[in-house]
Every structure is written in C-alpha cells, then in structure tokens.
Short mmCIF file of C-alpha atoms and ligand atoms in Angstrom, two decimals:
data_model
loop_
_atom_site.label_atom_id
_atom_site.label_comp_id
_atom_site.label_asym_id
_atom_site.label_seq_id
_atom_site.Cartn_x
_atom_site.Cartn_y
_atom_site.Cartn_z
CA UNK A 1 14.03 -60.67 116.81
CA UNK A 2 12.65 -57.89 118.91
CA UNK A 3 13.58 -57.16 122.41
CA UNK A 4 10.85 -59.26 123.96
CA UNK A 5 10.78 -60.11 127.66
CA UNK A 6 7.91 -62.63 127.01
CA UNK A 7 9.79 -64.69 124.54
CA UNK A 8 10.95 -67.62 126.59
CA UNK A 9 13.19 -68.88 123.94
CA UNK A 10 15.37 -65.75 124.50
CA UNK A 11 14.66 -64.98 128.25
CA UNK A 12 14.03 -67.95 130.55
CA UNK A 13 14.10 -66.43 133.88
CA UNK A 14 14.22 -69.74 136.21
CA UNK A 15 17.61 -71.01 136.83
CA UNK A 16 18.87 -74.08 134.93
CA UNK A 17 22.02 -75.71 134.13
CA UNK A 18 23.08 -76.91 130.58
CA UNK A 19 25.65 -78.88 128.60
CA UNK A 20 26.80 -77.30 125.41
CA UNK A 21 29.08 -77.89 122.37
CA UNK A 22 31.08 -74.77 121.65
CA UNK A 23 32.76 -74.51 118.28
CA UNK A 24 35.42 -71.87 118.59
CA UNK A 25 37.84 -70.34 115.99
CA UNK A 26 41.32 -71.08 117.12
CA UNK A 27 44.31 -69.31 115.51
CA UNK A 28 47.83 -69.23 116.93
CA UNK A 29 48.74 -65.77 115.56
CA UNK A 30 48.09 -63.50 112.67
CA UNK A 31 50.17 -65.66 110.32
CA UNK A 32 48.47 -69.05 111.25
CA UNK A 33 45.65 -70.43 109.02
CA UNK A 34 43.49 -71.13 112.01
CA UNK A 35 40.29 -73.39 112.24
CA UNK A 36 37.37 -74.46 114.34
CA UNK A 37 37.82 -76.57 117.44
CA UNK A 38 34.79 -78.12 119.24
CA UNK A 39 34.71 -78.18 122.97
CA UNK A 40 32.09 -79.68 125.37
CA UNK A 41 31.22 -77.60 128.40
CA UNK A 42 29.16 -78.95 131.14
CA UNK A 43 27.02 -77.69 133.96
CA UNK A 44 26.93 -74.17 132.64
CA UNK A 45 24.62 -71.92 134.72
CA UNK A 46 21.83 -69.96 132.85
CA UNK A 47 22.87 -66.92 135.09
CA UNK A 48 26.42 -66.82 133.86
CA UNK A 49 27.44 -64.38 131.20
CA UNK A 50 28.69 -65.63 127.85
CA UNK A 51 32.28 -64.50 128.76
CA UNK A 52 31.94 -66.39 132.16
CA UNK A 53 31.11 -69.42 130.21
CA UNK A 54 34.33 -68.99 128.14
CA UNK A 55 36.27 -68.38 131.44
CA UNK A 56 34.97 -71.83 132.64
CA UNK A 57 36.06 -73.41 129.35
CA UNK A 58 39.44 -71.77 129.66
CA UNK A 59 40.06 -72.94 133.34
CA UNK A 60 39.32 -76.43 132.11
CA UNK A 61 41.90 -75.93 129.18
CA UNK A 62 44.44 -74.58 131.52
CA UNK A 63 44.09 -77.63 133.89
CA UNK A 64 44.44 -79.91 130.95
CA UNK A 65 47.72 -78.01 129.96
CA UNK A 66 46.13 -76.65 126.69
CA UNK A 67 46.39 -73.08 125.51
CA UNK A 68 43.35 -70.88 126.79
CA UNK A 69 41.21 -69.23 124.16
CA UNK A 70 42.20 -65.63 123.66
CA UNK A 71 39.27 -63.13 123.51
CA UNK A 72 38.98 -59.31 124.21
CA UNK A 73 37.04 -57.85 127.23
CA UNK A 74 37.58 -55.39 129.75
CA UNK A 75 34.65 -53.68 131.71
CA UNK A 76 32.22 -56.57 131.24
CA UNK A 77 29.46 -54.14 131.95
CA UNK A 78 28.49 -53.03 128.42
CA UNK A 79 30.42 -49.73 128.36
CA UNK A 80 33.85 -50.09 127.03
CA UNK A 81 33.51 -51.58 123.69
CA UNK A 82 36.26 -54.21 124.14
CA UNK A 83 34.27 -57.33 123.93
CA UNK A 84 33.47 -58.73 120.42
CA UNK A 85 32.67 -62.30 119.22
CA UNK A 86 30.45 -63.29 116.34
CA UNK A 87 28.05 -65.76 118.03
CA UNK A 88 25.94 -68.02 116.00
CA UNK A 89 25.85 -65.60 113.01
CA UNK A 90 25.24 -62.53 115.16
CA UNK A 91 27.91 -59.97 116.31
CA UNK A 92 27.49 -59.84 120.04
CA UNK A 93 25.03 -62.82 119.98
CA UNK A 94 21.33 -63.11 119.47
CA UNK A 95 20.05 -60.25 121.75
CA UNK A 96 19.30 -56.80 120.47
CA UNK A 97 21.05 -53.56 121.80
CA UNK A 98 23.49 -55.84 123.73
CA UNK A 99 27.25 -56.47 124.13
CA UNK A 100 28.75 -59.91 124.35
CA UNK A 101 29.62 -59.27 127.95
CA UNK A 102 26.07 -58.61 128.74
CA UNK A 103 24.76 -61.69 126.92
CA UNK A 104 23.71 -64.26 129.42
CA UNK A 105 23.53 -67.94 129.09
CA UNK A 106 19.90 -68.09 129.50
CA UNK A 107 19.79 -67.17 125.70
CA UNK A 108 20.74 -70.78 125.15
CA UNK A 109 19.40 -74.13 126.13
CA UNK A 110 20.76 -77.63 127.13
CA UNK A 111 22.48 -79.42 124.05
CA UNK A 112 22.89 -76.37 121.93
CA UNK A 113 25.95 -76.00 119.71
CA UNK A 114 27.30 -72.35 119.65
CA UNK A 115 29.62 -71.18 116.92
CA UNK A 116 32.02 -68.49 117.93
CA UNK A 117 34.02 -66.53 115.45
CA UNK A 118 36.05 -63.33 115.65
CA UNK A 119 34.91 -60.23 113.84
CA UNK A 120 35.70 -60.73 110.07
CA UNK A 121 37.06 -57.80 108.19
CA UNK A 122 40.12 -57.33 106.16
CA UNK A 123 40.68 -54.01 108.22
CA UNK A 124 40.38 -56.07 111.51
CA UNK A 125 42.99 -58.77 111.09
CA UNK A 126 42.90 -61.59 113.73
CA UNK A 127 45.75 -61.18 116.24
CA UNK A 128 44.90 -64.51 117.96
CA UNK A 129 41.88 -66.76 118.33
CA UNK A 130 38.99 -64.35 118.69
CA UNK A 131 40.95 -61.26 119.11
CA UNK A 132 41.04 -58.87 116.33
CA UNK A 133 43.21 -55.69 115.87
CA UNK A 134 40.70 -52.72 115.89
CA UNK A 135 43.42 -50.10 115.83
CA UNK A 136 42.07 -48.87 112.43
CA UNK A 137 39.26 -47.36 114.54
CA UNK A 138 41.90 -45.35 116.53
CA UNK A 139 43.62 -44.18 113.47
CA UNK A 140 40.10 -42.93 112.07
CA UNK A 141 39.59 -41.05 115.35
CA UNK A 142 43.07 -39.53 115.05
CA UNK A 143 42.32 -38.38 111.55
CA UNK A 144 39.66 -36.03 112.68
CA UNK A 145 37.58 -37.21 115.85
CA UNK A 146 38.71 -34.34 118.11
CA UNK A 147 38.02 -30.73 118.79
CA UNK A 148 40.15 -27.71 119.31
CA UNK A 149 40.03 -26.35 122.91
CA UNK A 150 41.56 -23.04 123.82
CA UNK A 151 43.84 -22.90 126.91
CA UNK A 152 42.98 -20.30 129.52
CA UNK A 153 40.17 -20.03 131.98
CA UNK A 154 37.35 -22.49 131.69
CA UNK A 155 34.28 -20.49 130.25
CA UNK A 156 30.83 -20.85 132.10
CA UNK A 157 29.08 -23.99 130.67
CA UNK A 158 25.86 -22.17 130.33
CA UNK A 159 27.33 -19.32 128.22
CA UNK A 160 27.09 -21.41 125.04
CA UNK A 161 23.42 -22.03 123.98
CA UNK A 162 22.87 -25.45 122.35
CA UNK A 163 19.63 -26.61 120.75
CA UNK A 164 18.19 -29.19 122.74
CA UNK A 165 17.26 -31.53 119.77
CA UNK A 166 20.82 -31.24 118.61
CA UNK A 167 22.24 -31.89 121.93
CA UNK A 168 20.02 -35.05 122.25
CA UNK A 169 20.99 -36.34 118.84
CA UNK A 170 24.58 -35.67 119.53
CA UNK A 171 24.44 -37.56 122.87
CA UNK A 172 22.72 -40.45 121.11
CA UNK A 173 25.73 -40.65 118.56
CA UNK A 174 28.21 -40.21 121.36
CA UNK A 175 26.93 -43.39 122.78
CA UNK A 176 28.99 -45.47 120.30
CA UNK A 177 31.51 -47.46 122.16
CA UNK A 178 33.68 -48.35 119.04
CA UNK A 179 33.25 -52.07 119.37
CA UNK A 180 33.21 -52.70 115.65
CA UNK A 181 30.02 -54.95 115.52
CA UNK A 182 28.65 -52.63 112.81
CA UNK A 183 31.61 -53.68 110.52
CA UNK A 184 31.23 -57.23 111.55
CA UNK A 185 27.50 -57.40 110.57
CA UNK A 186 27.83 -55.35 107.23
CA UNK A 187 28.05 -57.42 104.14
CA UNK A 188 30.56 -54.79 102.77
CA UNK A 189 32.47 -54.65 106.18
CA UNK A 190 31.86 -50.90 106.12
CA UNK A 191 32.76 -48.75 109.09
CA UNK A 192 30.20 -46.07 108.30
CA UNK A 193 27.94 -46.57 111.18
CA UNK A 194 30.98 -46.03 113.55
CA UNK A 195 32.25 -43.14 111.48
CA UNK A 196 28.83 -41.47 111.21
CA UNK A 197 28.36 -41.67 115.03
CA UNK A 198 31.65 -39.81 115.62
CA UNK A 199 31.05 -37.24 112.88
CA UNK A 200 27.44 -36.55 113.98
CA UNK A 201 28.53 -36.43 117.71
CA UNK A 202 30.74 -33.37 116.85
CA UNK A 203 28.98 -31.72 113.93
CA UNK A 204 25.81 -31.26 115.92
CA UNK A 205 27.60 -29.38 118.62
CA UNK A 206 29.15 -25.70 118.46
CA UNK A 207 32.35 -27.19 119.92
CA UNK A 208 32.79 -29.25 116.89
CA UNK A 209 32.32 -26.29 114.45
CA UNK A 210 36.07 -25.20 113.81
CA UNK A 211 37.11 -28.70 112.40
CA UNK A 212 33.69 -29.46 110.93
CA UNK A 213 34.64 -29.75 107.27
CA UNK A 214 38.17 -31.13 107.58
CA UNK A 215 37.01 -33.63 110.23
CA UNK A 216 34.51 -35.48 107.87
CA UNK A 217 36.76 -35.32 104.76
CA UNK A 218 39.85 -36.62 106.67
CA UNK A 219 37.97 -39.36 108.64
CA UNK A 220 36.33 -40.73 105.41
CA UNK A 221 39.73 -40.66 103.59
CA UNK A 222 41.32 -42.65 106.63
CA UNK A 223 38.37 -45.18 106.65
CA UNK A 224 38.95 -45.78 102.90
CA UNK A 225 42.84 -46.19 103.48
CA UNK A 226 42.09 -48.72 106.27
CA UNK A 227 40.35 -50.95 103.71
CA UNK A 228 36.69 -50.85 105.04
CA UNK A 229 33.88 -51.16 102.33
CA UNK A 230 31.42 -48.66 101.18
CA UNK A 231 27.98 -48.26 102.81
CA UNK A 232 24.88 -49.40 100.78
CA UNK A 233 22.31 -48.60 103.38
CA UNK A 234 21.20 -52.02 104.11
CA UNK A 235 20.57 -51.44 107.75
CA UNK A 236 22.29 -54.57 109.19
CA UNK A 237 24.72 -52.39 111.24
CA UNK A 238 21.90 -50.43 112.95
CA UNK A 239 20.05 -53.69 114.01
CA UNK A 240 23.34 -55.04 115.52
CA UNK A 241 24.76 -51.97 117.20
CA UNK A 242 24.86 -52.60 121.13
CA UNK A 243 23.99 -48.88 121.41
CA UNK A 244 21.37 -48.59 119.02
CA UNK A 245 23.20 -45.88 116.81
CA UNK A 246 20.67 -44.94 114.14
CA UNK A 247 21.54 -45.35 110.57
CA UNK A 248 20.23 -41.68 109.99
CA UNK A 249 23.60 -40.66 111.14
CA UNK A 250 25.05 -42.17 107.98
CA UNK A 251 22.82 -40.03 106.01
CA UNK A 252 23.90 -37.04 108.00
CA UNK A 253 27.55 -37.96 107.30
CA UNK A 254 26.85 -38.02 103.70
CA UNK A 255 25.33 -34.43 103.85
CA UNK A 256 28.27 -33.35 105.93
CA UNK A 257 30.59 -34.87 103.17
CA UNK A 258 28.87 -33.51 100.32
CA UNK A 259 28.59 -30.06 101.77
CA UNK A 260 32.38 -29.96 103.10
CA UNK A 261 33.70 -31.23 99.73
CA UNK A 262 31.78 -28.61 97.75
CA UNK A 263 32.78 -25.68 100.03
CA UNK A 264 36.20 -26.49 101.39
CA UNK A 265 38.82 -24.30 99.85
CA UNK A 266 41.29 -26.94 98.95
CA UNK B 1 40.13 -32.26 99.07
CA UNK B 2 40.56 -32.26 95.30
CA UNK B 3 37.43 -33.30 92.91
CA UNK B 4 39.51 -36.51 92.34
CA UNK B 5 39.87 -37.39 95.95
CA UNK B 6 36.31 -36.75 96.71
CA UNK B 7 34.79 -38.68 93.76
CA UNK B 8 37.19 -41.64 94.36
CA UNK B 9 36.35 -41.85 98.09
CA UNK B 10 33.85 -44.46 99.12
CA UNK B 11 31.22 -41.68 100.04
CA UNK B 12 31.87 -40.04 96.72
CA UNK B 13 31.40 -43.14 94.74
CA UNK B 14 28.21 -43.67 96.52
CA UNK B 15 27.20 -40.10 95.63
CA UNK B 16 27.64 -40.83 91.93
CA UNK B 17 25.46 -44.06 92.29
CA UNK B 18 22.75 -41.86 93.99
CA UNK B 19 22.80 -39.01 91.56
CA UNK B 20 22.93 -41.20 88.33
CA UNK B 21 20.25 -43.63 90.09
CA UNK B 22 17.84 -40.55 90.47
CA UNK B 23 18.58 -39.48 86.97
CA UNK B 24 17.66 -43.07 85.69
CA UNK B 25 14.40 -42.80 87.74
CA UNK B 26 13.54 -39.59 86.05
CA UNK B 27 14.06 -41.35 82.67
CA UNK B 28 11.97 -44.31 83.71
CA UNK B 29 8.90 -41.93 84.41
CA UNK B 30 9.18 -40.52 80.86
CA UNK B 31 9.76 -44.05 79.40
CA UNK B 32 6.90 -45.60 81.20
CA UNK B 33 4.45 -42.52 80.58
CA UNK B 34 5.30 -42.58 76.76
CA UNK B 35 4.89 -46.40 76.50
CA UNK B 36 1.47 -46.28 78.24
CA UNK B 37 0.19 -44.69 75.01
CA UNK B 38 -0.06 -48.30 73.83
CA UNK B 39 -3.18 -48.69 75.88
CA UNK B 40 -4.88 -45.84 74.00
CA UNK B 41 -5.72 -48.91 71.87
CA UNK B 42 -5.73 -47.04 68.61
CA UNK B 43 -3.66 -49.51 66.75
CA UNK B 44 -0.39 -47.60 68.02
CA UNK B 45 -1.24 -44.11 66.50
CA UNK B 46 -0.76 -42.33 69.73
CA UNK B 47 2.30 -44.35 70.74
CA UNK B 48 4.06 -43.98 67.43
CA UNK B 49 3.49 -40.30 67.58
CA UNK B 50 5.13 -40.16 70.97
CA UNK B 51 8.03 -42.38 69.84
CA UNK B 52 8.45 -40.34 66.74
CA UNK B 53 8.94 -37.19 68.87
CA UNK B 54 11.48 -38.91 71.00
CA UNK B 55 13.41 -40.42 68.12
CA UNK B 56 13.28 -37.74 65.37
CA UNK B 57 13.65 -34.65 67.51
CA UNK B 58 17.02 -33.15 68.15
CA UNK B 59 16.41 -32.29 71.87
CA UNK B 60 15.53 -35.70 73.04
CA UNK B 61 18.26 -37.13 70.95
CA UNK B 62 20.83 -35.01 72.63
CA UNK B 63 19.27 -35.90 76.18
CA UNK B 64 19.75 -39.55 75.03
CA UNK B 65 23.48 -39.06 75.05
CA UNK B 66 23.17 -37.88 78.66
CA UNK B 67 21.20 -40.83 79.47
CA UNK B 68 23.76 -43.12 78.03
CA UNK B 69 26.44 -41.39 79.96
CA UNK B 70 24.58 -41.65 83.20
CA UNK B 71 23.55 -45.29 82.74
CA UNK B 72 27.12 -46.40 81.74
CA UNK B 73 28.45 -44.39 84.80
CA UNK B 74 25.92 -46.12 87.00
CA UNK B 75 26.63 -49.59 85.69
CA UNK B 76 30.52 -49.31 85.66
CA UNK B 77 30.57 -47.67 89.23
CA UNK B 78 27.97 -50.05 90.53
CA UNK B 79 29.82 -53.17 89.38
CA UNK B 80 33.17 -51.76 90.60
CA UNK B 81 31.67 -50.91 93.95
CA UNK B 82 30.03 -54.37 94.39
CA UNK B 83 33.39 -56.15 93.55
CA UNK B 84 35.38 -53.85 95.90
CA UNK B 85 32.73 -54.30 98.79
CA UNK B 86 32.89 -58.09 98.23
CA UNK B 87 36.63 -58.17 98.75
CA UNK B 88 36.60 -56.32 102.25
CA UNK B 89 35.57 -59.29 104.43
CA UNK B 90 38.75 -61.41 103.89
CA UNK B 91 37.91 -64.74 105.54
CA UNK B 92 34.19 -65.64 105.13
CA UNK B 93 32.02 -66.21 108.21
CA UNK B 94 31.09 -69.99 108.89
CA UNK B 95 27.73 -68.89 110.02
CA UNK B 96 25.31 -66.66 108.05
CA UNK B 97 24.30 -63.34 109.42
CA UNK B 98 20.78 -63.57 107.96
CA UNK B 99 18.12 -60.98 107.57
CA UNK B 100 18.36 -58.98 110.82
CA UNK B 101 17.98 -55.48 109.93
CA UNK B 102 18.23 -55.72 106.15
CA UNK B 103 16.10 -56.80 103.32
CA UNK B 104 17.32 -59.52 100.79
CA UNK B 105 17.00 -57.13 97.93
CA UNK B 106 19.09 -54.34 99.66
CA UNK B 107 21.83 -56.83 99.98
CA UNK B 108 21.52 -58.00 96.26
CA UNK B 109 21.69 -54.56 94.54
CA UNK B 110 24.76 -55.96 92.40
CA UNK B 111 23.02 -58.96 91.34
CA UNK B 112 19.68 -57.16 90.69
CA UNK B 113 21.65 -54.63 88.66
CA UNK B 114 23.35 -57.34 86.49
CA UNK B 115 20.03 -58.85 85.78
CA UNK B 116 18.74 -55.52 84.68
CA UNK B 117 21.94 -55.09 82.49
CA UNK B 118 21.32 -58.49 80.89
CA UNK B 119 17.77 -57.46 80.32
CA UNK B 120 18.85 -54.00 78.94
CA UNK B 121 21.17 -55.91 76.44
CA UNK B 122 18.19 -57.92 75.02
CA UNK B 123 15.70 -54.89 75.31
CA UNK B 124 17.98 -52.57 73.33
CA UNK B 125 18.74 -55.19 70.61
CA UNK B 126 14.99 -55.74 70.24
CA UNK B 127 13.98 -52.04 69.84
CA UNK B 128 16.61 -49.33 70.13
CA UNK B 129 19.34 -50.78 67.89
CA UNK B 130 17.05 -51.89 64.99
CA UNK B 131 15.32 -48.53 65.05
CA UNK B 132 18.58 -46.31 65.24
CA UNK B 133 20.14 -48.53 62.49
CA UNK B 134 17.03 -47.89 60.31
CA UNK B 135 17.80 -44.16 60.84
CA UNK B 136 21.42 -44.59 60.03
CA UNK B 137 22.04 -43.24 63.56
CA UNK B 138 20.81 -39.77 62.66
CA UNK B 139 17.36 -38.33 62.68
CA UNK B 140 15.82 -40.30 59.71
CA UNK B 141 12.74 -42.28 59.13
CA UNK B 142 11.86 -44.71 61.93
CA UNK B 143 10.38 -48.26 61.90
CA UNK B 144 6.84 -48.84 63.09
CA UNK B 145 7.72 -49.48 66.75
CA UNK B 146 4.18 -50.49 67.62
CA UNK B 147 4.13 -53.19 65.03
CA UNK B 148 7.72 -54.16 66.28
CA UNK B 149 6.40 -54.58 69.85
CA UNK B 150 3.46 -56.74 68.54
CA UNK B 151 5.78 -59.21 66.87
CA UNK B 152 8.46 -59.23 69.53
CA UNK B 153 5.85 -59.96 72.21
CA UNK B 154 4.24 -62.79 70.36
CA UNK B 155 6.94 -64.99 71.73
CA UNK B 156 6.26 -66.62 75.16
CA UNK B 157 9.92 -66.68 76.16
CA UNK B 158 10.58 -62.98 75.34
CA UNK B 159 7.50 -62.10 77.50
CA UNK B 160 8.69 -64.06 80.28
CA UNK B 161 12.34 -62.58 80.21
CA UNK B 162 10.72 -59.00 80.11
CA UNK B 163 8.53 -59.68 83.15
CA UNK B 164 11.54 -60.97 85.06
CA UNK B 165 13.56 -57.88 83.96
CA UNK B 166 10.79 -55.59 85.25
CA UNK B 167 10.69 -57.47 88.61
CA UNK B 168 14.61 -57.15 88.96
CA UNK B 169 14.17 -53.42 88.34
CA UNK B 170 11.32 -53.24 90.89
CA UNK B 171 13.38 -54.82 93.55
CA UNK B 172 16.44 -52.77 92.59
CA UNK B 173 14.34 -49.62 93.10
CA UNK B 174 12.53 -50.85 96.30
CA UNK B 175 15.94 -50.34 97.93
CA UNK B 176 17.54 -47.91 95.54
CA UNK B 177 14.92 -45.12 95.57
CA UNK B 178 15.19 -44.47 99.26
CA UNK B 179 18.86 -45.33 99.51
CA UNK B 180 19.69 -42.67 96.79
CA UNK B 181 18.18 -39.93 98.99
CA UNK B 182 20.06 -41.17 102.12
CA UNK B 183 23.26 -41.20 100.06
CA UNK B 184 22.54 -37.68 99.04
CA UNK B 185 22.31 -36.63 102.67
CA UNK B 186 18.63 -36.71 103.51
CA UNK B 187 18.64 -37.70 107.16
CA UNK B 188 15.51 -36.16 108.63
CA UNK B 189 13.16 -38.88 109.91
CA UNK B 190 10.01 -37.38 108.42
CA UNK B 191 11.40 -37.19 104.96
CA UNK B 192 13.02 -40.54 105.06
CA UNK B 193 9.74 -42.29 106.07
CA UNK B 194 7.91 -40.50 103.44
CA UNK B 195 10.70 -41.21 100.79
CA UNK B 196 10.82 -44.90 101.70
CA UNK B 197 6.86 -45.15 101.17
CA UNK B 198 7.11 -43.30 97.86
CA UNK B 199 9.93 -45.53 96.81
CA UNK B 200 7.93 -48.68 97.46
CA UNK B 201 4.88 -47.17 95.64
CA UNK B 202 6.99 -46.10 92.66
CA UNK B 203 8.67 -49.57 92.43
CA UNK B 204 5.31 -51.36 92.45
CA UNK B 205 3.90 -48.96 89.78
CA UNK B 206 6.82 -49.03 87.68
CA UNK B 207 7.03 -52.86 87.89
CA UNK B 208 3.51 -53.55 87.06
CA UNK B 209 3.12 -50.83 84.42
CA UNK B 210 6.31 -52.11 82.37
CA UNK B 211 5.34 -55.79 82.88
CA UNK B 212 1.94 -55.32 81.61
CA UNK B 213 3.07 -54.05 78.29
CA UNK B 214 4.42 -57.33 76.83
CA UNK B 215 1.58 -59.12 78.68
CA UNK B 216 -0.91 -56.87 76.86
CA UNK B 217 0.50 -57.75 73.55
CA UNK B 218 0.87 -61.55 74.22
CA UNK B 219 -2.68 -61.85 75.80
CA UNK B 220 -4.06 -59.93 72.71
CA UNK B 221 -5.59 -57.27 75.16
CA UNK B 222 -4.82 -54.73 72.34
CA UNK B 223 -6.14 -54.83 68.82
C1 HEM C 301 21.86 -51.61 84.21
C2 HEM C 301 22.54 -52.15 85.21
C3 HEM C 301 22.56 -51.60 86.58
C4 HEM C 301 23.38 -52.12 87.45
C5 HEM C 301 24.45 -52.95 87.35
C6 HEM C 301 23.16 -51.33 88.68
C7 HEM C 301 23.85 -51.52 89.94
C8 HEM C 301 23.59 -50.71 91.02
C9 HEM C 301 24.42 -50.96 92.20
C10 HEM C 301 25.53 -51.99 92.51
C11 HEM C 301 24.13 -50.04 93.11
C12 HEM C 301 24.53 -49.89 94.43
C13 HEM C 301 23.88 -50.52 95.59
C14 HEM C 301 23.54 -49.63 96.65
O1 HEM C 301 23.97 -48.51 96.60
O2 HEM C 301 22.76 -49.94 97.59
C15 HEM C 301 22.95 -49.39 92.55
C16 HEM C 301 22.19 -48.46 93.19
C17 HEM C 301 21.11 -47.84 92.58
N1 HEM C 301 20.53 -48.03 91.36
FE1 HEM C 301 21.23 -49.36 90.00
N2 HEM C 301 22.09 -50.53 88.66
C18 HEM C 301 21.54 -50.66 87.35
C19 HEM C 301 20.53 -50.10 86.72
C20 HEM C 301 19.65 -49.16 87.41
C21 HEM C 301 18.57 -48.58 86.77
C22 HEM C 301 18.07 -48.80 85.38
C23 HEM C 301 18.21 -47.77 87.76
C24 HEM C 301 16.89 -46.93 87.71
C25 HEM C 301 16.21 -46.50 86.83
C26 HEM C 301 18.85 -47.87 88.96
C27 HEM C 301 18.78 -47.21 90.02
C28 HEM C 301 19.48 -47.19 91.18
C29 HEM C 301 19.38 -46.53 92.37
C30 HEM C 301 18.30 -45.39 92.66
C31 HEM C 301 20.43 -46.79 93.23
C32 HEM C 301 20.57 -46.24 94.60
C33 HEM C 301 21.82 -45.29 94.80
C34 HEM C 301 22.24 -45.11 96.25
O3 HEM C 301 21.93 -45.98 97.04
O4 HEM C 301 22.85 -44.09 96.48
N3 HEM C 301 19.89 -48.79 88.67
N4 HEM C 301 22.63 -49.90 91.30
S1 SF4 C 302 28.20 -47.77 115.96
FE1 SF4 C 302 27.51 -49.32 117.40
S2 SF4 C 302 28.25 -51.28 116.59
FE2 SF4 C 302 29.42 -49.70 115.56
S3 SF4 C 302 31.30 -49.44 116.76
FE3 SF4 C 302 29.93 -47.82 117.58
S4 SF4 C 302 28.73 -48.93 119.28
FE4 SF4 C 302 29.78 -50.63 117.96
S1 FES C 303 33.69 -55.83 127.94
FE1 FES C 303 33.27 -53.79 128.03
S2 FES C 303 31.50 -53.63 126.62
FE2 FES C 303 31.80 -55.68 126.90
#
C-alpha cells in the first residue's frame, strides 16, 4: 500500500462514527500464558487516533471494574518511539511511514474487526498485555552507540568541514526513534535496520571516527547476545519503519563490519 | 574481535553465505556455458570434449574440491541460519504480516535452498557419481555423458523434476544475487539498482538455459 491520499479506503476525510470489534492480546505478566479477548467499542470517531480509541475502551473497562489494557505510549506525536502495537498484521498499523499514535481511526470503517498484538520477538518479552520490554535496544546503544567528546571549550561548529551528502545520509539515519517495528516486521526478528541506522548515523560523521571500528563490532556482538535474528535482506523492515530508514544502511553496516573486523588490531 | 568471533556473529555468518553464494554463481556460469555445447547438435562431440577437459584434467579436478567445500559450507551455514532465524520470534503472530516490502522468494530462501539440495542429490547421482565411479575417483576414462543425458532425459518425471529444480534455483538467485552484494557491503544506490537488474537477468537466463537442456532431449530437438 502506497501513501495515497486519494485512496478513500485509507483516508476518508469526512467525519463518521463507527462500531468496532477489537481483539486484543491480554497477558497479566511476563509469566502468564496470555490470549486474545474481544471487545465491542461503539461510536468511535473517525478523527480519533488509534490510541484514543484504546483510551475510550480502557475508560469503559475501568468503569466496569475490569483491568485496563496496558500499552506503551508517550509523546503521541510520532517522535519518541514508545508506541508499538501490531495492528491487523502490520507494526504501527496499515499506513506507511507512520507510528501507531499517528494512526487515525479513519483508516477503519464501521463493523471492522481489528486484531491488536504486541511486538513479537524473543528479545522483546511481553511485560503485560501489549507492552514489551525493549531494553535490549538500550543495551545495544550502550555497547557502542556513543561518541567521545573532549572536555574544555566548545570548538566553533563551522571549524569541522563535513561533506553535505554524508551529513544528509547521517541525518536520515539519525531519524530512527528506536521503536522496534523493524524487528516486529522482520521474519527473522532481526534488529539490523535499527542497528544499521545507529551505526550509519555515527560512521558518516567525523565525530564518530574515534570509535568507528569498535562501535560496529561491539554493537553487532550485543545484538546477537540479545537474541535477535540475522538479516536476510528481505526489505520488510524498510517498508514498515515509521521514519523510512533505508535498508541501504544495512549494507553500509555490513561494509563497516567487514572492514572493521579485517583491520582491527585485536 | 577474533576470527572466531567474527565468523560466528550474525553478520559474519551472512558474509560466509554471500561469499560462497557468489562463488557458486561463478561455478554456474561455467557449468551452463559448458553444457550449452549440447546445442552444437553434433551428436555430443563438442559437449563430450568439454566434459572430458573438466573431468580428466588435474586443474579442474582440484577446483572441484573447492567447489564442494564452498557448496557444503553454503548448505550447512544456510540451513543453520534458517533454523536459528526461525527460532527468534518466540510466540507466533495471529495475523500474517504479508508481502509489504518483501517478495515471497526472499522470505523462502531456506525452502528454495532445500529444494535445490534435493535436486542436487538426484542430479549428482544421475551424472557426477556414475562418472566418477567409472573413473575410480581418479583421472581415468569417463563415460559418454552425452549418451547418459539422452537416456536420463527420456523419462518424463526426471525432466519435470529437473525443470522444477531449475526454477527453485532461479528464484533462489533472484533474491540471492543482489542480496549477496548487499551482504558484502555494497550500499551505493547506483550499484544496488544495477546489481538487482543484473541479478534478475542472470536468474532468468540461468533458469531457462538449464531447463531447456532436459527439454531439448525429451522433445528430441537434438539428434
Ligand atoms: C544446495 C542447497 C542450498 C541451500 C540449502 C541454500 C540455502 C541458502 C540460504 C538459507 C541462504 C540465506 C538466505 C539469505 O541470505 O537471504 C542462501 C543465500 C544465498 N544462496 Fe543459497 N542455498 C543452496 C544452494 C545455492 C546455490 C546452488 C547457489 C548458487 C549458485 C546459491 C546462491 C545463494 C546466494 C547468492 C545467496 C545470497 C547470500 C546473501 O544474501 O548474502 N545457493 N542460500
Ligand atoms: S529503524 Fe525504523 S522501525 Fe526500526 S527502530 Fe528505528 S524507527 Fe523504528
Ligand atoms: S507515542 Fe511517541 S512516537 Fe508514538
């Protein structure tokens, strides 16, 4: 599905209300087996966001004395990477280049059944309901996603010439918000798109140069340790990424890895 | 990073797949060119001369050892990667992700590879094994491979299995060709687009050329 404003199946601009069946994965805690529970939600506005629809459902559950559905969210404006949700077979739902918090209910029509699952990956264990533990990503960043900065006076920003193409490619890679949708979409549960965005972001800038070799080697080692799969270049990640991180970053990571492993001293 | 750490990492394992994959592609170019000599339509004279050069000469026979090493590495590593990757999801999704962003054959490399492996077992027991056995596995006298092709490909089921084997290889390469270059680190857009196109072209040519061989015998296009 392309980003197509004329496709009224995806973008119906006039306001309408709908009744829906929402099938949600419920799981008490990481030990619980979990399972799907179906809920009926009524009078949902097409102008609501997907998370607002769940808010409405949760209000209803609270009034009924039931446990509300746990899900991750923070900024609700598509920048923090906290929201997740695998909606009808797509991480972040049916729209392209979009986060779940920016998915609006006009993507659905009256009478639809929506299946909502957590991200599924051994490296992202479910904490509760739709919330998964993505701290594996933090540990990957800790393994090498940083640069050394000298103390002392700040140097003039313009004293360091940077190739414009590299700066642009680096910025595009730095757009990654660490949401994990790439892992959720990949048949191998590989974290390579995320990792390649972080490695490319720093490898393309002079500031990333001091740790260039150890960074990629250590971050890949940490990714493997966390239990993510290997990349087979299928392309599902790139098509799902809310920030449109290009799969060419993965090839760049492979180059960095090959070069660093051949030339590192250890 | 020791060599062991490098080649047991996920990226290192993929590098092994990529390098051995390209190596096997180079072999395919030689294999298909030599076999194309059957279409000289000279009762197999040219083809048998080529086959004789490959089978009775010390250099190609040493290269053959490298070919087996590469093939076995590719198969063992490929199957192990496939099993490992399949184990990473944990609980399966209830709704299928579908085709967005990826082609079915790119997601089926393990299955396509297994089909190629099954085909290779049949293929080698049809030609390679009887011929080498005849040579006592050294550089001795070979059998008439053209005549052997003629009898082998007189059976319909064999022809069908060979054609299916060729198509499995074609789809494996349609993804594998460009994927191998990405694995080896080619990230420049202009090269990637070029390599993807070359990969599709190569896959189609390889598939059709190999598939035409059993068909040529079965349909008596050759005398
Ligand atoms: C005989 C059984 C074979 C098996 C079990 C097998 C299996 C696999 C597997 C599992 C992959 C990894 C999938 C991926 O990286 O996307 C792969 C990749 C590949 N295979 Fe095979 N394969 C076999 C034969 C062949 C043959 C005969 C060729 C070529 C002549 C070939 C060429 C390639 C290439 C080029 C790749 C891509 C490597 C990469 O992406 O880095 N394979 N194979
Ligand atoms: S690469 Fe894209 S999908 Fe993956 S974590 Fe970053 S923003 Fe999310
Ligand atoms: S809640 Fe911050 S990106 Fe969706």
